[in-house]
Each structure stands twice: as structure tokens, then as C-alpha cells.
Short mmCIF file of C-alpha atoms and ligand atoms in Angstrom, two decimals:
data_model
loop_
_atom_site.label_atom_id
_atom_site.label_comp_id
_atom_site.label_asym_id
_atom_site.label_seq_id
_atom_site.Cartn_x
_atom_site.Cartn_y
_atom_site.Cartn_z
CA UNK A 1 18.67 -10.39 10.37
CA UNK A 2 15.71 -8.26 11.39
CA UNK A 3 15.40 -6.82 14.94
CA UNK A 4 12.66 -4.09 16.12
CA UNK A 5 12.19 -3.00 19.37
CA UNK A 6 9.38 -0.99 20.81
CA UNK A 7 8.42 0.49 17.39
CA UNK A 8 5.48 3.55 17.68
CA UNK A 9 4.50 4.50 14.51
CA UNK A 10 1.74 8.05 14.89
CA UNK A 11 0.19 9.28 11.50
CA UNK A 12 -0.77 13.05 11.85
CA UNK A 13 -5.26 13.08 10.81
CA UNK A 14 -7.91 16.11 10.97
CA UNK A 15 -9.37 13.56 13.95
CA UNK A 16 -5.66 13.93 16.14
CA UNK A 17 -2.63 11.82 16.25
CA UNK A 18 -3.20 8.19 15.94
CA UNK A 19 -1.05 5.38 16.76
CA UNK A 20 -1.31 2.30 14.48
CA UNK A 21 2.11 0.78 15.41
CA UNK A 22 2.80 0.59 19.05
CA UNK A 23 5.46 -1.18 21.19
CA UNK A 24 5.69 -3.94 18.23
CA UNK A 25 9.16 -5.81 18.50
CA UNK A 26 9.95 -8.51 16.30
CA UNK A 27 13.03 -11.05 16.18
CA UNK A 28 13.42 -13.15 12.24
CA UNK A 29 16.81 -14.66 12.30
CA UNK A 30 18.54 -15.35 8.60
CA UNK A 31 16.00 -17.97 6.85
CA UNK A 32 13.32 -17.91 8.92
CA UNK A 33 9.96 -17.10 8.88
CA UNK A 34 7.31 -14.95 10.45
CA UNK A 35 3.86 -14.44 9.99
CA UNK A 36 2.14 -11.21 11.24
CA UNK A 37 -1.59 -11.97 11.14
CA UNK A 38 -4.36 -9.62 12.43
CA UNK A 39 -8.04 -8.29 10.93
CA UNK A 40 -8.07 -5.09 8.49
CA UNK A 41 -7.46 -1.65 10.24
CA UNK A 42 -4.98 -2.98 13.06
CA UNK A 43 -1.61 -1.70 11.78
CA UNK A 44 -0.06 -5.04 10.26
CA UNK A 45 0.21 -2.98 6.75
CA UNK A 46 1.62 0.01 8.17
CA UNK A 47 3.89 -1.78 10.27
CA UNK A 48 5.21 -3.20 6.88
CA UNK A 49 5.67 0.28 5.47
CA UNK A 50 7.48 1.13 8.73
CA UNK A 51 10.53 -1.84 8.63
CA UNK A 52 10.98 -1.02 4.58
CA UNK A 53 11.19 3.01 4.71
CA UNK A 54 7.83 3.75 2.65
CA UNK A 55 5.56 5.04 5.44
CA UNK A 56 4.20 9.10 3.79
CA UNK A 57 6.21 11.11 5.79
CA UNK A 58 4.11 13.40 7.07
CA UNK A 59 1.50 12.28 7.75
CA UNK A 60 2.77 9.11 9.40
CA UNK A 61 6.28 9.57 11.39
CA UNK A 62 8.20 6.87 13.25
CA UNK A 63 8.54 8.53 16.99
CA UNK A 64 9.71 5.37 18.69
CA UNK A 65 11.83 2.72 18.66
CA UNK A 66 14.54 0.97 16.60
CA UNK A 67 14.81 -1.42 13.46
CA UNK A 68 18.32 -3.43 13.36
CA UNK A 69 18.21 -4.74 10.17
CA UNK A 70 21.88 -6.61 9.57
CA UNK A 71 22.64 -4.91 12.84
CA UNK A 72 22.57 -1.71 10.97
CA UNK A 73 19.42 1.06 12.64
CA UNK A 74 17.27 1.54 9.58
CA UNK A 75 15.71 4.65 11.38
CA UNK A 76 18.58 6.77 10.41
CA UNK A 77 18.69 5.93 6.89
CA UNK A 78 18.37 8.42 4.15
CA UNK A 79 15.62 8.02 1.49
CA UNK A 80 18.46 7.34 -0.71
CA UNK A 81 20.41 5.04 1.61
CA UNK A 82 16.93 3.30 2.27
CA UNK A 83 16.25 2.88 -2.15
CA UNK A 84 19.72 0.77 -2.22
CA UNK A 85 18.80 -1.52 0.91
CA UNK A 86 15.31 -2.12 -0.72
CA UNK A 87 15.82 -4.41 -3.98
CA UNK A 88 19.33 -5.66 -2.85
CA UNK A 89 18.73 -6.74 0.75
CA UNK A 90 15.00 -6.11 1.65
CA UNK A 91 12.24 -6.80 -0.99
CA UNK A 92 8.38 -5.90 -0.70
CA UNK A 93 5.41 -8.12 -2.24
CA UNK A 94 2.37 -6.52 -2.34
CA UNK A 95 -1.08 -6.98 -2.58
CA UNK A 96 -2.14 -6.27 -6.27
CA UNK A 97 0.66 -7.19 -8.33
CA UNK A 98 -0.33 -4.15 -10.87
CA UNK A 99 0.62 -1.68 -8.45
CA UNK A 100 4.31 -3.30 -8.60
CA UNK A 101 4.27 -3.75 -12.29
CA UNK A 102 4.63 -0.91 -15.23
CA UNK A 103 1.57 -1.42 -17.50
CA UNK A 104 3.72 -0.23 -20.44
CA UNK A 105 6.77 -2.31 -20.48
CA UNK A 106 7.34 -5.73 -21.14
CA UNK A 107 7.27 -8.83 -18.51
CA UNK A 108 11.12 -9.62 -19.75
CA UNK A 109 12.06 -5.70 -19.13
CA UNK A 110 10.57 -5.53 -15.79
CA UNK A 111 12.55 -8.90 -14.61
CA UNK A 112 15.29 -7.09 -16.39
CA UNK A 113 15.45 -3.71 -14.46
CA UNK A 114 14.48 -5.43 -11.04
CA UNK A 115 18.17 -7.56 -11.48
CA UNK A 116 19.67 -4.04 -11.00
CA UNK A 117 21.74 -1.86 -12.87
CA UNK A 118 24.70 -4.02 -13.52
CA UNK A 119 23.20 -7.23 -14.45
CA UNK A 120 25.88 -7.93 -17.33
CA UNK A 121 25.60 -8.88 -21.22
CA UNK A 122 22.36 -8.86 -22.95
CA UNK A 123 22.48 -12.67 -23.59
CA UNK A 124 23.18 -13.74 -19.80
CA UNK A 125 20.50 -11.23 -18.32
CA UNK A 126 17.91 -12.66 -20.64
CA UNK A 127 18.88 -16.42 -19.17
CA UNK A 128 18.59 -15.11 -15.83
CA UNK A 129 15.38 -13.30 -16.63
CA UNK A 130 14.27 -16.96 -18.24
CA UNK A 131 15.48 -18.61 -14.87
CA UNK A 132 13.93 -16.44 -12.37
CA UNK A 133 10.41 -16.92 -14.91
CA UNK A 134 10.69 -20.41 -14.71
CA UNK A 135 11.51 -20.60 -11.19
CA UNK A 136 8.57 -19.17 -9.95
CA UNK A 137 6.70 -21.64 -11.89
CA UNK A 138 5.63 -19.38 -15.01
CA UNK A 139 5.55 -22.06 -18.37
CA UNK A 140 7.31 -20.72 -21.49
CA UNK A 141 9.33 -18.12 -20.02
CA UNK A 142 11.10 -17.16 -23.25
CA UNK A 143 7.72 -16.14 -25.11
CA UNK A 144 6.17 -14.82 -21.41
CA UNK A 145 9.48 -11.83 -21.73
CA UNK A 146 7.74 -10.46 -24.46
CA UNK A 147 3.73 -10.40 -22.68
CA UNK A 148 2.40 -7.64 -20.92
CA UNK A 149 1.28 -7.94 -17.84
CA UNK A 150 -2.09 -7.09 -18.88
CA UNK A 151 -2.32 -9.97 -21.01
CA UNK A 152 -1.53 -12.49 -17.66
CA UNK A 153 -3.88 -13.90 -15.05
CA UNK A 154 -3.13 -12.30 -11.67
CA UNK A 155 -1.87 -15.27 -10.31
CA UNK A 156 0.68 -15.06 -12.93
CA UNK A 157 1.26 -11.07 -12.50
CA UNK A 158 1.84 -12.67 -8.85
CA UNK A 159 4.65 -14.67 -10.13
CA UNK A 160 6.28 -11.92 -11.68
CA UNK A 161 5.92 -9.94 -9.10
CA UNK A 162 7.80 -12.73 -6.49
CA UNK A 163 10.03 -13.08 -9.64
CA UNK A 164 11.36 -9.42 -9.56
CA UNK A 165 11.01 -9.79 -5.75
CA UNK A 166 13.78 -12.29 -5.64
CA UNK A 167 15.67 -11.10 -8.57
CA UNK A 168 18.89 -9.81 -6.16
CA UNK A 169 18.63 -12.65 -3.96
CA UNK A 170 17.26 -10.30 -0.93
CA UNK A 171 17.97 -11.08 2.29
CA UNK A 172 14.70 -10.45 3.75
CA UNK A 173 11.07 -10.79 2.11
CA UNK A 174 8.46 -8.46 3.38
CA UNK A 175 5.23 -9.70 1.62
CA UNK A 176 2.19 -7.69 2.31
CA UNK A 177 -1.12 -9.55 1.90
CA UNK A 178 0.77 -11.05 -1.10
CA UNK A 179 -2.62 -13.87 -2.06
CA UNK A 180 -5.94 -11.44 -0.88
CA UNK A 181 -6.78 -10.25 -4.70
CA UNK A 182 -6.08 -14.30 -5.91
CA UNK A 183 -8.59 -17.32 -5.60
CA UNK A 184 -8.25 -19.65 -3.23
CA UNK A 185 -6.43 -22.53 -5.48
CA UNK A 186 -3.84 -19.87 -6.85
CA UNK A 187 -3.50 -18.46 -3.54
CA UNK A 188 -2.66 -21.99 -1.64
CA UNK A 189 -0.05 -22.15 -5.10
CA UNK A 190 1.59 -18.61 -4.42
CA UNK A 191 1.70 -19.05 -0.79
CA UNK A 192 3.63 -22.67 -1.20
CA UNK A 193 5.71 -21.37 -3.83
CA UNK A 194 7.03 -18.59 -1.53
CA UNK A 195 7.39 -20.66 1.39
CA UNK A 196 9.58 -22.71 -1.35
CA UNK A 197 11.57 -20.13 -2.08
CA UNK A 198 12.14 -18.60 0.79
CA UNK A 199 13.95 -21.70 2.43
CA UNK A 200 15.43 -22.28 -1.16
CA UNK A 201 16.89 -19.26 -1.13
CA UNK A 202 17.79 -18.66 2.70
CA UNK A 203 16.04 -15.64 3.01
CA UNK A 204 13.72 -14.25 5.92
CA UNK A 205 9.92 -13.73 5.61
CA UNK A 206 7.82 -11.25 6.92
CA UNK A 207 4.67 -12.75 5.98
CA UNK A 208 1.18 -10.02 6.67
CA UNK A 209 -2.07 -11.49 6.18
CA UNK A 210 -5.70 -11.14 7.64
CA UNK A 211 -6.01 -14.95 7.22
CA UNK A 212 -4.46 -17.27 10.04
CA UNK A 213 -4.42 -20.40 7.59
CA UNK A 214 -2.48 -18.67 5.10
CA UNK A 215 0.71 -17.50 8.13
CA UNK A 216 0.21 -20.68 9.48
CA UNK A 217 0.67 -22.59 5.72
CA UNK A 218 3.74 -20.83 4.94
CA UNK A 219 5.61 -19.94 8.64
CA UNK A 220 7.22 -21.36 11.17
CA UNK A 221 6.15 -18.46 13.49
CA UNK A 222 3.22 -16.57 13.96
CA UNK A 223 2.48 -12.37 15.60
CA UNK A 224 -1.01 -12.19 16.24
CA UNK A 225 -1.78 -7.96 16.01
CA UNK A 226 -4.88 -6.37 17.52
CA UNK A 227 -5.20 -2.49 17.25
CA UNK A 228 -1.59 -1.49 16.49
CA UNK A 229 0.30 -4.02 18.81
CA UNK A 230 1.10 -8.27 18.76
CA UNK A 231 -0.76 -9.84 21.17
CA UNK A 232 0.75 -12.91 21.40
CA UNK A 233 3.57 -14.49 19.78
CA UNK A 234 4.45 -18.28 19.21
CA UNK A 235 5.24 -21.28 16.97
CA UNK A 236 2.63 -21.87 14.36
CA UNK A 237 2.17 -25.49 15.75
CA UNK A 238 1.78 -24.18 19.09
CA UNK A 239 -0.59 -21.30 17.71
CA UNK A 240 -2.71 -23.60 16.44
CA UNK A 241 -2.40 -26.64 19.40
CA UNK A 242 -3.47 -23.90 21.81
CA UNK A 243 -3.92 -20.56 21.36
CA UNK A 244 -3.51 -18.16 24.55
CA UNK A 245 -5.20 -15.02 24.00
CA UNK A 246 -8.85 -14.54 23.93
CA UNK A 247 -8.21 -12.81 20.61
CA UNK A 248 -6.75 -15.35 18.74
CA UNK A 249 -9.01 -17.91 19.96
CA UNK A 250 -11.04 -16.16 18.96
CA UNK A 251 -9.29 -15.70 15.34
CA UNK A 252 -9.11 -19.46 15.54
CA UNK A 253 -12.92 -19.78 15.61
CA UNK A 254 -13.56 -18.29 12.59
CA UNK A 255 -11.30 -20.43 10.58
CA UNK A 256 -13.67 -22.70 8.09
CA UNK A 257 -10.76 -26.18 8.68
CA UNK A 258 -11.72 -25.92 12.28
CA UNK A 259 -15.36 -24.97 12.99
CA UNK A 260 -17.98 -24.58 9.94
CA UNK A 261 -17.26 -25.03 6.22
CA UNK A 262 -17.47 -21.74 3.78
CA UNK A 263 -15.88 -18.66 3.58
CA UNK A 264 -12.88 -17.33 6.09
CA UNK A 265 -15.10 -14.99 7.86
CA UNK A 266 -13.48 -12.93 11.24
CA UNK A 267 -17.63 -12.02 11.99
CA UNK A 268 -17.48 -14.40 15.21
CA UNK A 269 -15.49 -11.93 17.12
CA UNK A 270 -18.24 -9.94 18.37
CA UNK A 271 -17.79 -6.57 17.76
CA UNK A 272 -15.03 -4.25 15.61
CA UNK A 273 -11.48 -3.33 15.63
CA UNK A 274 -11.28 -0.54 17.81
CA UNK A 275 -11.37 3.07 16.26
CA UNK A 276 -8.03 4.37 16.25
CA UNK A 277 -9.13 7.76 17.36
CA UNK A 278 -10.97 6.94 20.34
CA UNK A 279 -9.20 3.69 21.59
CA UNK A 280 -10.20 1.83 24.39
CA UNK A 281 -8.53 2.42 28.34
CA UNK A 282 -6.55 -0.48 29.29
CA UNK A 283 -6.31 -3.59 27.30
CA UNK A 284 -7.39 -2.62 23.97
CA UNK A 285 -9.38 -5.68 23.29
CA UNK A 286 -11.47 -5.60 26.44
CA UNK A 287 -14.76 -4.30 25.02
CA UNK A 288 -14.85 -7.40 23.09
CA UNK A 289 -13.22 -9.96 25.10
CA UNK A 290 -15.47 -12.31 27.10
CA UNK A 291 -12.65 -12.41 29.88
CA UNK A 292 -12.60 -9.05 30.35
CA UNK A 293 -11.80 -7.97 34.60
CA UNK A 294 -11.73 -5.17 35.76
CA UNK A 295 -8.26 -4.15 35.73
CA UNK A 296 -8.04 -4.87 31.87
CA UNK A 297 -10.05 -1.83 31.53
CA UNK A 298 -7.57 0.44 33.01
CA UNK A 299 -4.01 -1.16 32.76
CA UNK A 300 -2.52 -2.17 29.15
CA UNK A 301 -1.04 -5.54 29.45
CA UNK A 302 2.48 -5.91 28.70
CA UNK A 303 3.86 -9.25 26.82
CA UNK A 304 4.03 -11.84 29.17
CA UNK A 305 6.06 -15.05 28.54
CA UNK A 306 4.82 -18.53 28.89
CA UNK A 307 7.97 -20.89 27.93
CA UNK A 308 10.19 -21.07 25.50
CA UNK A 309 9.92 -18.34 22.50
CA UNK A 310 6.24 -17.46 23.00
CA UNK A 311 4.35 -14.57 24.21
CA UNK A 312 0.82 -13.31 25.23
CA UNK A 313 -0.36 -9.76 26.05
CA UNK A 314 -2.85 -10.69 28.66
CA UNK A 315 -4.05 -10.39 32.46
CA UNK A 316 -5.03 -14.03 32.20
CA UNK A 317 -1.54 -14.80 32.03
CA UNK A 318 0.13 -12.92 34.74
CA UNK A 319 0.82 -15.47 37.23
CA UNK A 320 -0.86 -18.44 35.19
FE1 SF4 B 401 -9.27 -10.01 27.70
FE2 SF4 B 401 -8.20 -8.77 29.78
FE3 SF4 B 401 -6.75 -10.48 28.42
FE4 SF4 B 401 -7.40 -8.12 27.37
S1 SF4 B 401 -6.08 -8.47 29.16
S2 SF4 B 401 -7.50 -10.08 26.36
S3 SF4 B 401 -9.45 -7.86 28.17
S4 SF4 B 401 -8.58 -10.93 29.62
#
């Protein structure tokens, strides 16, 4: 369904070309799942506006690498030839559902315009805007077509949004950070729900999120990213049975299920996402890794495998 190789992504700043995507390949078969999990600033969200066409270009500009998406090479697409694919075959759920909805028009006529512009009589769009309402779990779908989405709770805006999202049965769902603006309860609801879905419906996910519990709830595998590239790559139950790199051990820590109640909080990584402008020599993670050698501070590991479908970007690893 969806195959990248080698993807560099460079966005064009007053501070000199930075790279937020680099050497990111990813493999999602038809009606699978993938979650792409990684703290704010290291290029999971641009990396999503990469595979569906929406990067601002200029600044940003794709200078290496391929997307096969159906076997077709996105990278040559028009803007135009890119608007069909996205609706039809690839659909994007973002963060805050208001950005993705028109304040002025009706829930119903939103539903309505995402089934696409020949979605048949009047009567039979309006029971498939109904169906795709009450699919996603929204009560009273009938008297919801007439709301606006002002007058719904985000998690329900949410709905809509995942409504609209799946209205031409896409083949792949990107969903970017799709929970961060919900509470907890609605978010463990949406998350489920799309996980639902998405095997109902035999589509792929692309699932971005700063919170490991959240890719781990809803996908069978899991990207860890650090500083524009995945640094390890591997079944979610294997992810969480033992995780490889120092980073996402580190990641691991910080979840509340496993170490301390509260809050998610990323704070026990010691230090900060590198600064895209002046990034590290080497391994990009070595001024906070406790493992650190020598040589990680002047060769960038490549991704190593360790058995069957996973992958670490590590020294450690090299002959282990
Ligand atoms: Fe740490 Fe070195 Fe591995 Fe990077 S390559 S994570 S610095 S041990």
C-alpha cells in the first residue's frame, strides 16, 4: 500500500537549510497499522505532510527519496493529481478537528461534500451521511446533520472529522496527533474507535503521536522518531516487552502504566530534542544518551536489524 524509501525532507529558514525528515522509510501493507511516535519538534508531523502532498512548497521541498503509494511514486504528482488521491485513496486526521471543519456550514453538509462530488440522490446521500454519523458513534445522527460544529464537544467535532475521513472508504488513514486537544477518556474512545474502523474497513493507518500508549493502543507496529529519522522499528508487543534503543527506553520510562502514576510527561529524558539548526555530529541522540562511545559522536548509525521485522539505529547493536 504505502512504501517510502530514504525520504529527506529540507525546509528553506533565515537560520539555513534544515532537515526534519531524513532517510525515513516506511513499509504499511493494505490493513495494517503503523504508529510513528516521537517528542514535539522531531519531524513526525512534517513527515505526515510529506507522504499526503501538503508540505509549503517553498519553504519545505522534498530533495530525496521516493513514496510508492499503490505502487504509483507520489513525488511526481501534480497538486491536482495529488487533490484526487487525497479524499478517495489517502485521508488526513488532524489535530484540532476545527481546522478540518467549515465553521459556517452544517455537520450534515460537511459529511455531504466529503462523500465527493457524485454521491447520488438527495435521499440516499442523507442515509449515508446518517450511516457514516452513526458509525463513528455520534447519537441522533438525523438531528446532529443540522448542528454546527460549534455547538459539539470536540470529541464529537473528532467524530465528524473521522466521519468525513472515511466517507470514500480511503485506502490509507494518515492521522496526525488525531486525540492531543481531547481528554484522556474521549481520547482512549477516539483512539479505539479508529483502531475499529480501520480493521473494519481494511484500510492502512499511519498513526503520529507524541504519546507511546496511544501507538501502542491502536497499532500493531510502532516507528520510534528522534530528530528527523526512526530509530528503531518493531511490533508494538515487542516495543513494549523490550525496547532496544536508549531512546525509547527511555520514552518507555516516562510512561505513567509503567513507572509513576500522573501525567504522560517525556521530562525523564534528560535534556531536549536537538536544535535542528545546529544538530549534533554522529548519532543524533548522543548528547543525551547515557550509552554514548565515542564513535557515536562522529558516525550516524544506520538501521540495524535484530530478527524478524524490527530495527534499531544504534552502535549498541552492531554486532550484538
Ligand atoms: Fe546512544 Fe550511541 Fe546508540 Fe546513539 S548510537 S543511541 S549515542 S549508544
Amino acid at each position: 500500500m504505502l512504501r517510502v524509501r530514504g525520504l529527506r525532507t529540507e525546509l528553506r529558514t533565515p537560520r539555513g537549510d534544515l532537515v526534519p525528515v531524513n532517510r525515513v522509510d516506511v513499509e504499511l501493507g493494505q490493513g495494517r497499522s503503523l504508529g510513528v511516535v516521537g517528542e514535539s519538534g522531531c519531524g513526525k508531523s512534517m513527515l505526515a505532510l510529506s507522504l499526503m502532498g501538503l508540505i509549503p512548497d517553498p519553504p519545505a521541498r522534498i530533495t530525496a527519496g521516493e513514496i510508492l503509494f499503490k505502487g504509483r511514486d507520489l513525488r511526481g504528482l501534480s497538486n491536482k493529481e495529488f487533490r484526487k488521491i487525497r479524499g478517495r485513496d489517502m485521508a488526513m486526521i488532524f489535530q484540532e478537528p476545527m481546522t478540518a471543519l467549515n465553521p459556517v456550514l452544517s455537520v450534515g453538509k460537511q459529511v455531504r461534500e466529503a462523500l465527493g462530488p457524485e454521491p447520488g440522490n438527495r435521499l440516499h446521500v442523507d442515509d449515508q451521511v446518517q450511516t457514516l454519523l452513526g458509525r463513528v458513534g455520534l447519537p441522533e445522527p438525523k438531528r446532529l446533520m443540522r448542528a454546527y460544529p460549534h455547538e459539539l464537544s470536540g470529541g464529537m467535532r473528532q467524530r465528524v472529522v473521522i466521519a468525513m475521513a472515511l466517507a470514500r472508504g480511503p485506502d490509507l488513514v494518515l492521522a496526525d496527533e488525531p486525540t492531543t486537544a481531547l481528554d484522556a477518556t474521549v481520547q482512549s474512545r477516539i483512539i479505539d474507535l479508529l483502531g475499529d474502523l480501520q480493521r473494519e474497513q481494511g484500510a492502512a493507518l499511519l498513526l503520529i503521536s507524541h504519546d507511546l500508549g496511544v501507538v501502542a493502543r491502536a497499532c500493531e507496529r510502532v516507528a520510534v522518531m528522534y530528530a528527523g529519522s526512526m530509530v528503531e522499528k518493531a511490533g508494538a508487543r515487542d516495543l513494549f516487552a523490550q525496547p532496544l534503543h536508549p531512546y525509547t527506553r527511555g520514552l518507555m520510562d516516562s510512561l505513567p502504566s509503567l513507572s509513576r502514576g500522573g501525567e504522560t510527561s517525556l521530562s525523564v529524558i534528560p535534556g531536549q530534542v536537538p536544535d535542528l539548526a545546529a544538530m549534533p555530529r554522529g548519532c543524533p541522540f548522543h548528547p543525551r544518551c547515557a550509552e554514548a562511545m565515542q564513535r557515536c559522536r562522529t558516525e550516524f548509525p544506520p538501521m540495524l536489524g535484530k530478527g524478524q521485522d524490527r530495527e534499531v539505529r544504534c552502535w549498541l547493536y552492531e554486532r550484538a
